Coordinates of C-alpha atoms in Angstrom, one line a residue:
M1130 CA -18.6 -3.9 30.7
S1131 CA -19.6 -5.7 27.4
K1132 CA -17.1 -8.1 25.9
G1133 CA -15.1 -7.0 22.9
Y1134 CA -14.7 -8.5 19.5
V1135 CA -11.5 -10.0 18.0
Y1136 CA -10.6 -10.2 14.3
L1137 CA -8.0 -12.8 13.4
V1138 CA -6.6 -11.2 10.2
G1139 CA -4.1 -12.6 7.7
A1140 CA -1.7 -9.9 6.6
G1141 CA -0.3 -11.7 3.6
P1142 CA 3.3 -12.6 3.1
G1143 CA 5.0 -9.2 3.3
D1144 CA 4.0 -6.9 0.5
P1145 CA 1.5 -4.6 2.3
K1146 CA -0.7 -4.3 -0.7
L1147 CA -1.5 -8.0 -0.5
I1148 CA -3.7 -7.3 2.6
T1149 CA -7.4 -7.8 1.8
I1150 CA -9.9 -5.0 1.8
K1151 CA -11.6 -6.5 4.8
G1152 CA -8.3 -7.0 6.6
S1153 CA -7.4 -3.3 6.1
E1154 CA -10.9 -2.3 7.4
C1155 CA -10.3 -4.4 10.6
I1156 CA -7.0 -2.6 11.2
A1157 CA -8.7 0.8 10.8
K1158 CA -11.5 0.0 13.3
A1159 CA -9.3 -1.6 16.0
D1160 CA -8.8 -0.3 19.5
V1161 CA -5.9 -2.7 19.9
L1162 CA -3.6 -4.1 17.2
V1163 CA -1.7 -7.2 18.0
Y1164 CA 0.9 -7.9 15.3
D1165 CA 3.7 -10.3 14.6
R1166 CA 7.1 -10.2 12.9
L1167 CA 6.0 -11.1 9.4
A1168 CA 3.2 -8.6 9.0
S1169 CA 4.4 -5.5 7.2
R1170 CA 5.0 -2.5 9.5
R1171 CA 3.5 -0.3 6.8
L1172 CA 0.1 -1.8 7.7
L1173 CA 0.4 -0.1 11.1
T1174 CA -0.2 3.2 9.4
L1175 CA -3.8 2.1 8.7
A1176 CA -4.5 2.1 12.4
R1177 CA -6.1 5.0 14.2
P1178 CA -3.7 7.3 16.1
D1179 CA -5.1 6.2 19.4
C1180 CA -4.9 2.5 18.6
E1181 CA -2.8 0.5 21.1
L1182 CA -0.1 -1.4 19.3
I1183 CA 1.2 -4.6 20.8
Y1184 CA 4.1 -6.5 19.2
V1185 CA 4.2 -10.2 19.7
G1186 CA 6.7 -11.3 17.0
K1187 CA 8.3 -14.7 17.1
S1188 CA 11.4 -16.0 15.3
P1189 CA 13.0 -19.4 15.5
D1190 CA 15.6 -18.1 17.9
R1191 CA 13.6 -15.6 19.9
H1192 CA 10.0 -15.3 21.1
T1193 CA 8.7 -12.0 22.3
L1194 CA 5.7 -13.9 23.8
R1195 CA 4.9 -17.5 23.9
Q1196 CA 1.7 -18.6 22.1
E1197 CA -0.1 -19.1 25.3
E1198 CA 0.8 -15.5 26.4
I1199 CA -0.5 -14.2 23.0
N1200 CA -3.7 -16.0 23.5
Q1201 CA -4.1 -14.4 26.9
V1202 CA -3.4 -10.9 25.5
L1203 CA -6.3 -11.4 23.0
V1204 CA -8.6 -12.7 25.8
D1205 CA -7.6 -9.9 28.2
K1206 CA -8.2 -7.1 25.7
G1207 CA -11.4 -8.7 24.5
L1208 CA -12.7 -8.9 28.1
E1209 CA -11.9 -5.2 28.4
G1210 CA -14.6 -4.6 25.7
K1211 CA -12.0 -3.6 23.1
I1212 CA -12.1 -4.3 19.3
V1213 CA -9.0 -6.3 18.8
T1214 CA -7.3 -7.0 15.5
R1215 CA -4.8 -9.8 15.6
L1216 CA -2.6 -9.2 12.5
K1217 CA -0.7 -12.3 11.4
G1218 CA 1.7 -12.9 8.5
G1219 CA 0.2 -15.0 5.8
D1220 CA -3.1 -16.7 6.6
P1221 CA -4.2 -17.2 10.3
F1222 CA -5.2 -20.8 9.7
V1223 CA -2.2 -22.0 7.5
F1224 CA 0.4 -22.8 10.2
G1225 CA -0.5 -19.5 11.8
R1226 CA -1.8 -21.0 15.1
G1227 CA -4.9 -19.0 14.5
G1228 CA -7.0 -22.1 15.4
E1229 CA -5.4 -22.1 18.9
E1230 CA -6.2 -18.4 19.3
A1231 CA -9.8 -18.9 18.2
E1232 CA -10.2 -21.8 20.7
A1233 CA -8.9 -19.5 23.6
L1234 CA -11.4 -16.8 22.6
L1235 CA -14.2 -19.3 22.4
K1236 CA -13.4 -20.6 25.8
A1237 CA -13.5 -17.1 27.2
G1238 CA -16.8 -16.4 25.6
I1239 CA -15.4 -13.7 23.3
Q1240 CA -16.8 -13.3 19.8
F1241 CA -14.3 -13.6 17.0
E1242 CA -14.0 -13.5 13.2
V1243 CA -11.4 -15.0 10.9
V1244 CA -10.3 -12.8 8.0
P1245 CA -8.3 -15.0 5.6
G1246 CA -5.0 -13.8 4.2
I1247 CA -2.9 -14.7 1.2
T1248 CA -0.6 -17.5 2.4
S1249 CA 3.1 -17.4 1.7
A1250 CA 2.8 -20.9 0.4
I1251 CA 1.4 -19.7 -2.9
A1252 CA 2.2 -15.9 -2.9
V1253 CA 6.0 -16.2 -2.3
P1254 CA 6.6 -18.7 -5.2
A1255 CA 4.4 -16.6 -7.4
Y1256 CA 6.6 -13.5 -6.7
A1257 CA 9.6 -15.7 -7.6
G1258 CA 8.1 -16.8 -10.9
I1259 CA 7.2 -20.3 -9.7
P1260 CA 3.6 -21.5 -10.1
V1261 CA 2.7 -24.1 -7.5
T1262 CA 0.6 -25.9 -10.2
H1263 CA 1.0 -26.1 -13.9
R1264 CA -1.0 -28.0 -16.4
D1265 CA 2.0 -29.6 -18.0
L1266 CA 3.8 -30.4 -14.8
T1267 CA 1.6 -31.0 -11.8
S1268 CA -2.1 -30.7 -10.8
S1269 CA -1.6 -30.7 -7.1
F1270 CA 0.4 -29.2 -4.3
A1271 CA 0.9 -29.8 -0.6
V1272 CA 1.8 -27.4 2.1
I1273 CA 3.9 -29.0 4.9
T1274 CA 5.3 -27.6 8.1
G1275 CA 9.1 -27.7 8.0
H1276 CA 9.3 -26.9 11.7
E1277 CA 8.6 -30.5 12.8
D1278 CA 11.7 -32.6 13.4
P1279 CA 11.6 -35.2 10.6
T1280 CA 13.5 -37.7 12.7
K1281 CA 11.2 -37.8 15.7
N1282 CA 9.3 -41.1 16.2
E1283 CA 5.9 -39.6 16.4
T1284 CA 6.1 -37.6 13.2
S1285 CA 2.8 -36.9 11.5
I1286 CA 4.4 -36.3 8.1
H1287 CA 4.0 -39.2 5.7
W1288 CA 7.3 -38.9 3.9
D1289 CA 6.7 -41.9 1.7
H1290 CA 3.5 -40.4 0.3
L1291 CA 5.2 -37.0 -0.2
A1292 CA 8.2 -38.5 -1.9
Q1293 CA 6.1 -40.6 -4.3
S1294 CA 3.7 -37.7 -5.1
H1295 CA 4.0 -35.9 -8.4
G1296 CA 2.7 -32.8 -6.8
T1297 CA 4.5 -29.7 -5.7
L1298 CA 5.7 -29.7 -2.1
V1299 CA 5.9 -26.4 -0.2
F1300 CA 7.6 -26.4 3.2
L1301 CA 7.0 -23.4 5.6
M1302 CA 9.4 -22.6 8.4
G1303 CA 11.8 -25.4 7.4
M1304 CA 15.2 -23.8 6.9
E1305 CA 16.6 -25.3 10.1
N1306 CA 15.5 -28.8 9.0
L1307 CA 16.4 -28.5 5.3
P1308 CA 19.1 -31.2 5.4
L1309 CA 16.8 -33.6 7.1
I1310 CA 13.8 -32.7 4.8
A1311 CA 16.0 -33.4 1.7
Q1312 CA 17.3 -36.6 3.2
K1313 CA 13.8 -37.9 4.1
L1314 CA 12.5 -37.2 0.6
I1315 CA 15.4 -38.9 -1.1
E1316 CA 15.3 -41.9 1.3
N1317 CA 11.6 -42.4 0.4
G1318 CA 12.1 -42.3 -3.3
K1319 CA 12.3 -38.7 -4.5
K1320 CA 14.8 -38.3 -7.3
P1321 CA 18.0 -36.5 -6.0
T1322 CA 17.9 -34.3 -9.1
T1323 CA 14.4 -32.9 -8.3
P1324 CA 14.4 -29.1 -8.6
V1325 CA 14.2 -27.1 -5.4
G1326 CA 13.7 -23.4 -4.8
I1327 CA 14.5 -21.5 -1.6
I1328 CA 12.9 -18.0 -1.4
Q1329 CA 13.8 -15.7 1.4
W1330 CA 11.8 -12.7 2.5
G1331 CA 9.4 -13.3 -0.4
T1332 CA 7.4 -10.3 -1.8
R1333 CA 9.6 -7.8 0.0
P1334 CA 12.6 -5.7 -1.3
E1335 CA 14.9 -8.2 0.4
Q1336 CA 13.5 -11.1 -1.6
R1337 CA 16.2 -13.5 -3.0
T1338 CA 15.8 -16.9 -4.6
L1339 CA 18.1 -19.9 -4.8
V1340 CA 17.4 -22.7 -7.2
G1341 CA 19.2 -26.1 -7.0
Q1342 CA 18.4 -29.8 -6.7
L1343 CA 17.4 -31.9 -3.8
D1344 CA 20.7 -33.7 -3.1
S1345 CA 22.8 -30.5 -2.9
I1346 CA 20.4 -27.7 -1.9
A1347 CA 21.4 -27.8 1.8
S1348 CA 25.0 -27.2 1.1
E1349 CA 24.2 -24.4 -1.4
V1350 CA 21.9 -22.7 1.2
K1351 CA 24.8 -22.8 3.6
K1352 CA 27.2 -21.3 1.1
Q1353 CA 24.7 -18.5 0.1
N1354 CA 23.7 -17.9 3.8
F1355 CA 20.0 -18.2 3.3
T1356 CA 18.1 -18.0 6.6
N1357 CA 14.6 -17.6 7.9
P1358 CA 12.1 -16.5 6.9
S1359 CA 12.3 -18.6 3.8
I1360 CA 10.0 -21.2 2.1
I1361 CA 11.2 -24.4 0.4
I1362 CA 9.5 -25.5 -2.8
V1363 CA 10.2 -28.9 -4.3
G1364 CA 9.0 -30.0 -7.7
E1365 CA 9.3 -29.7 -11.4
V1366 CA 7.5 -26.3 -11.4
V1367 CA 10.7 -24.8 -10.0
S1368 CA 12.3 -25.1 -13.4
L1369 CA 9.8 -22.5 -14.7
R1370 CA 11.4 -19.7 -12.6
E1371 CA 14.1 -19.0 -15.2
K1372 CA 11.5 -17.8 -17.7
L1373 CA 8.6 -16.7 -15.5
Q1374 CA 10.4 -14.5 -12.9
W1375 CA 9.0 -11.0 -13.0
F1376 CA 9.3 -9.3 -9.6
E1377 CA 13.1 -9.1 -9.5
K1378 CA 13.1 -7.8 -13.1
K1379 CA 11.3 -4.6 -12.2
P1380 CA 13.7 -1.6 -12.4
L1381 CA 13.3 -0.5 -8.8
F1382 CA 13.2 -4.0 -7.3
G1383 CA 15.1 -4.2 -4.0
Q1384 CA 14.7 -0.5 -3.2
R1385 CA 12.9 0.8 -0.1
I1386 CA 12.3 4.5 -0.9
V1387 CA 11.2 7.2 1.4
V1388 CA 8.7 9.8 0.1
T1389 CA 8.8 13.0 2.1
R1390 CA 6.0 15.0 0.4
A1391 CA 2.9 16.1 2.3
R1392 CA 0.6 13.1 2.8
H1393 CA -2.2 14.4 0.4
Q1394 CA 0.4 14.8 -2.4
A1395 CA 2.5 11.7 -1.8
S1396 CA 0.3 9.1 -3.6
V1397 CA 1.4 10.0 -7.1
L1398 CA 5.1 9.5 -6.4
T1399 CA 4.3 6.4 -4.2
Q1400 CA 2.3 4.8 -7.0
E1401 CA 5.0 5.5 -9.6
I1402 CA 7.7 3.9 -7.3
E1403 CA 5.6 0.8 -6.6
A1404 CA 4.6 0.3 -10.2
L1405 CA 8.3 0.0 -10.9
G1406 CA 8.9 -2.5 -8.2
G1407 CA 10.2 -0.3 -5.4
E1408 CA 8.7 -0.2 -1.9
A1409 CA 7.6 3.3 -1.0
W1410 CA 7.4 4.5 2.6
E1411 CA 5.6 7.7 3.2
F1412 CA 7.2 9.9 5.9
P1413 CA 5.4 13.2 5.3
T1414 CA 7.9 15.9 6.5
I1415 CA 5.6 18.8 5.6
E1416 CA 2.0 19.7 6.1
I1417 CA 0.3 22.5 4.2
V1418 CA -1.7 24.9 6.4
P1419 CA -3.1 28.4 6.0
P1420 CA -0.8 31.4 6.3
T1421 CA -0.1 33.0 9.7
D1422 CA -2.2 35.9 8.7
N1423 CA -4.5 35.9 5.6
A1424 CA -5.5 39.6 5.9
Y1425 CA -3.0 40.5 3.1
L1426 CA -4.5 37.7 0.9
I1427 CA -8.1 38.9 1.5
K1428 CA -7.0 42.5 0.7
A1429 CA -5.4 41.2 -2.6
M1430 CA -8.6 39.4 -3.5
N1431 CA -10.6 42.6 -3.0
S1432 CA -8.3 44.3 -5.6
L1433 CA -8.0 41.5 -8.2
Q1434 CA -9.1 43.8 -11.1
G1435 CA -6.2 46.0 -10.4
F1436 CA -3.5 43.4 -11.2
N1437 CA -2.1 42.6 -14.6
W1438 CA -0.3 39.3 -13.7
L1439 CA -1.0 36.4 -11.3
V1440 CA 1.9 34.1 -10.6
F1441 CA 1.7 30.6 -9.1
T1442 CA 4.9 28.8 -8.1
S1443 CA 3.4 25.5 -6.9
V1444 CA 0.3 23.3 -7.0
N1445 CA -0.2 24.1 -3.3
G1446 CA -0.4 27.8 -4.1
V1447 CA -3.1 27.2 -6.7
E1448 CA -5.1 25.0 -4.4
A1449 CA -4.8 27.5 -1.4
F1450 CA -5.6 30.5 -3.6
F1451 CA -8.8 29.0 -5.0
E1452 CA -9.9 27.7 -1.7
E1453 CA -9.7 31.2 -0.2
L1454 CA -11.4 32.6 -3.4
S1455 CA -14.3 30.2 -2.6
I1456 CA -14.4 31.1 1.1
Q1457 CA -14.6 34.7 0.1
E1458 CA -17.6 33.8 -2.1
R1459 CA -15.9 34.7 -5.3
D1460 CA -15.2 32.8 -8.5
V1461 CA -12.9 32.7 -11.5
R1462 CA -14.7 35.6 -13.2
E1463 CA -12.8 37.8 -10.8
L1464 CA -9.7 36.9 -12.7
A1465 CA -10.8 38.2 -16.1
G1466 CA -8.1 40.1 -17.8
L1467 CA -5.2 38.8 -15.7
E1468 CA -2.3 37.0 -17.3
I1469 CA -1.5 33.8 -15.3
V1470 CA 1.9 32.3 -14.9
A1471 CA 2.6 28.7 -13.8
I1472 CA 6.1 27.6 -12.7
G1473 CA 5.7 24.2 -14.2
P1474 CA 3.4 21.6 -15.8
A1475 CA 1.9 20.3 -12.6
T1476 CA 1.0 23.9 -11.5
Q1477 CA -0.3 24.5 -15.1
A1478 CA -2.5 21.4 -14.8
A1479 CA -3.9 22.6 -11.5
I1480 CA -4.8 26.0 -13.1
E1481 CA -6.4 24.4 -16.1
K1482 CA -8.4 22.2 -13.8
R1483 CA -10.1 25.4 -12.8
G1484 CA -11.0 26.2 -16.4
L1485 CA -8.2 28.7 -16.8
R1486 CA -5.2 28.9 -19.1
A1487 CA -1.6 29.8 -18.2
A1488 CA -0.1 32.6 -20.4
Y1489 CA 3.4 31.5 -19.6
V1490 CA 5.2 28.4 -18.3
P1491 CA 9.0 28.5 -18.3
E1492 CA 11.0 25.7 -19.9
E1493 CA 13.0 25.3 -16.7
Y1494 CA 10.7 25.1 -13.7
R1495 CA 12.2 27.6 -11.2
A1496 CA 11.7 31.2 -10.1
E1497 CA 14.7 32.6 -11.9
K1498 CA 13.3 31.3 -15.3
I1499 CA 10.0 33.0 -14.6
V1500 CA 11.8 36.3 -14.3
E1501 CA 13.7 35.7 -17.5
G1502 CA 10.6 34.7 -19.4
L1503 CA 8.6 37.8 -18.2
S1504 CA 11.3 40.3 -19.0
G1505 CA 10.1 40.7 -22.6
R1506 CA 6.4 40.5 -21.7
I1507 CA 5.9 42.6 -18.6
S1508 CA 5.9 46.4 -18.6
S1509 CA 7.1 48.8 -16.1
G1510 CA 4.3 50.0 -13.8
Q1511 CA 2.3 46.9 -14.1
R1512 CA 1.1 45.1 -11.0
V1513 CA 1.9 41.5 -10.2
L1514 CA 0.3 39.2 -7.6
L1515 CA 2.5 36.4 -6.3
A1516 CA 0.4 33.7 -4.7
R1517 CA 2.9 31.4 -2.9
A1518 CA 4.3 30.0 0.3
E1519 CA 4.9 32.1 3.3
E1520 CA 8.5 30.9 3.5
A1521 CA 9.3 31.3 -0.2
R1522 CA 12.6 32.7 -1.5
D1523 CA 13.0 36.5 -2.1
I1524 CA 14.6 36.2 -5.5
L1525 CA 11.3 36.3 -7.5
P1526 CA 9.7 39.4 -5.9
E1527 CA 13.0 41.3 -5.8
S1528 CA 13.8 40.5 -9.4
L1529 CA 10.4 41.6 -10.6
K1530 CA 10.6 44.9 -8.6
A1531 CA 13.9 45.6 -10.3
M1532 CA 12.0 45.5 -13.6
G1533 CA 9.9 48.4 -12.4
V1534 CA 6.7 46.6 -11.6
E1535 CA 4.6 46.7 -8.4
V1536 CA 4.7 43.3 -6.6
W1537 CA 2.3 42.0 -4.1
D1538 CA 4.0 39.1 -2.5
V1539 CA 1.1 37.4 -0.8
P1540 CA 1.4 34.2 1.3
V1541 CA -1.5 31.8 0.5
Y1542 CA -0.2 28.9 2.6
K1543 CA 2.7 27.9 4.8
T1544 CA 4.5 24.6 5.4
V1545 CA 4.9 23.2 8.8
L1546 CA 6.5 20.0 10.1
G1547 CA 4.5 17.0 8.9
G1548 CA 3.2 14.0 10.9
A1549 CA 6.0 11.6 10.0
N1550 CA 6.7 8.8 12.5
R1551 CA 10.0 10.0 13.9
E1552 CA 10.7 6.9 15.9
E1553 CA 10.0 4.5 13.0
L1554 CA 12.2 6.6 10.6
H1555 CA 15.1 6.4 13.1
R1556 CA 14.6 2.7 13.6
M1557 CA 14.6 1.9 9.8
L1558 CA 17.7 4.1 9.2
R1559 CA 19.6 2.5 12.1
E1560 CA 18.7 -1.0 10.8
K1561 CA 19.7 -0.1 7.3
E1562 CA 16.3 -0.8 5.9
I1563 CA 16.1 2.4 3.9
H1564 CA 18.0 2.6 0.6
T1565 CA 16.8 5.9 -0.8
V1566 CA 15.2 9.2 0.2
T1567 CA 13.4 11.6 -2.2
F1568 CA 13.1 15.3 -1.7
T1569 CA 10.6 17.4 -3.6
S1570 CA 11.2 20.9 -2.1
S1571 CA 13.5 22.8 0.2
S1572 CA 11.0 22.5 3.0
T1573 CA 11.0 18.7 2.7
V1574 CA 14.8 18.8 3.2
R1575 CA 14.7 21.1 6.1
N1576 CA 12.0 19.2 7.9
F1577 CA 13.6 15.8 7.2
V1578 CA 16.8 17.0 8.8
E1579 CA 14.7 18.2 11.8
L1580 CA 13.2 14.7 12.0
L1581 CA 16.7 13.3 12.2
D1582 CA 17.4 15.3 15.4
G1583 CA 20.8 16.3 13.9
E1584 CA 21.9 12.7 13.4
I1585 CA 23.0 13.1 9.8
S1586 CA 25.2 10.0 10.2
L1587 CA 22.0 7.9 10.0
L1588 CA 22.0 8.6 6.3
K1589 CA 25.3 6.8 5.7
G1590 CA 24.8 4.5 2.7
V1591 CA 21.4 6.1 1.8
S1592 CA 21.1 7.6 -1.7
L1593 CA 19.4 11.1 -1.6
Y1594 CA 17.5 12.2 -4.7
S1595 CA 16.4 15.8 -5.3
I1596 CA 13.7 17.2 -7.6
G1597 CA 15.8 20.2 -8.7
P1598 CA 18.7 22.6 -8.0
I1599 CA 17.0 24.8 -5.4
T1600 CA 16.2 21.7 -3.3
S1601 CA 19.7 20.4 -3.9
A1602 CA 21.2 23.6 -2.7
T1603 CA 19.2 23.5 0.5
A1604 CA 20.3 20.0 1.1
R1605 CA 24.0 20.9 0.7
K1606 CA 23.6 23.8 3.0
L1607 CA 22.3 21.5 5.7
G1608 CA 25.2 19.0 5.2
L1609 CA 23.5 16.5 3.0
T1610 CA 25.0 15.0 -0.2
I1611 CA 22.6 14.7 -3.1
Y1612 CA 23.3 11.5 -5.1
K1613 CA 21.2 12.5 -8.1
E1614 CA 19.1 15.5 -9.2
A1615 CA 16.2 15.3 -11.6
N1616 CA 16.9 16.8 -15.0
E1617 CA 13.3 17.9 -15.3
Y1618 CA 12.0 19.5 -12.1
T1619 CA 8.8 17.4 -11.8
I1620 CA 7.7 14.2 -10.0
Q1621 CA 8.1 12.4 -13.3
G1622 CA 11.6 13.8 -13.6
L1623 CA 12.4 12.6 -10.1
V1624 CA 11.1 9.1 -11.1
E1625 CA 13.4 9.2 -14.1
A1626 CA 16.3 10.0 -11.9
L1627 CA 15.5 7.0 -9.7
L1628 CA 15.4 4.8 -12.8
E1629 CA 18.8 6.1 -13.9
G1630 CA 20.2 5.2 -10.5

């Protein structure tokens, strides 16, 4: 068997979007993904479904595997002929022990490649509004391990040089030794009033920052209960944080928000959340698939000229209808003479994308308002084609029939349970990592509850947001409490509700 290939990839400090393009490509091509504690778990979603995931996380008080054992895992998988991606927080070669892993691979005759990552030494201060260099304050910086015991006789840290330097000092993995680090710097000539910043869980929703001075920072850290993972930054640049901090000022900062839409639709909401400083996690609870039987749809398409109205109640309905129209080797000319109705602006935009115009869009985006709006426009005896979900509510066709019109209620798609990672969702809820869940339809609510396996109690302390009253009613029926409902029943309306808190 031919030997495999190992990529030593830096995952960045925590924000998953700080992964490099090359790093994400290495995750996508891996047969085996070996990842540690500080690499964002969201990056695991970039891996193939058949990729073997191996967790080797280490923390100061607990090691899943010793470094020698991690080295051996990489060698063993490489010798099996696998493409292995070793995903490491920060950069592999900045206190990441990537050099040791590379040496082990070299000794075993396995080819490897290093993919640099953004080190926490510069990224975490940047997210806290602290530049490691500044023209007016310092033109250099040093990155020092804080994990070495400063009192040991054989220390390789030149405390006298560091203390006398005017450059910024960044200590990684140093919280346990913070009192000794401060003491050594002061003993060697650093001013006791030198500004110090402590940044915990930098670039993540949990990020928090403490600013003090060298002679009292250790006691302040103890009072505020700052722990690992944190970085320590010492120097005059820390004073710039007060005016340069930006990340914590974003309106959704600190919020980890679940998006339950179908994966192909989730990106718009995800992008809006992340632009506002939130961290969006996509757990697609629904998937859009063809209807159980499309015979009725094909029959309707063979009779399009006989309809007066064509009603769409979702973007999914528009997309499914026109996809089937294409499959049947027809085009928009078949719709000549039909009045088209869209339930809301997103559906209207999907229609206009096909070169068509909606004759009516209700001011309130739900089925009941379609009926109200058509009551003065539609005539008894006319024929209406409803192109919508297989599981849609009965109120629209029943109300239209009561107006004396002939209604063809044609399913053009159906929703099924999506491919959300049930185990990961349960883990995050149990560990209180999720702050908010968004629902964009009744089906997202129903399927989300199914993913919970009946454990509604997992949502204790989680705020639930709904896109509109029908979705909210479904949630209440299933025992959920909606914290806030969008005033406008659109994705933008849902975002506005999130901002209102």
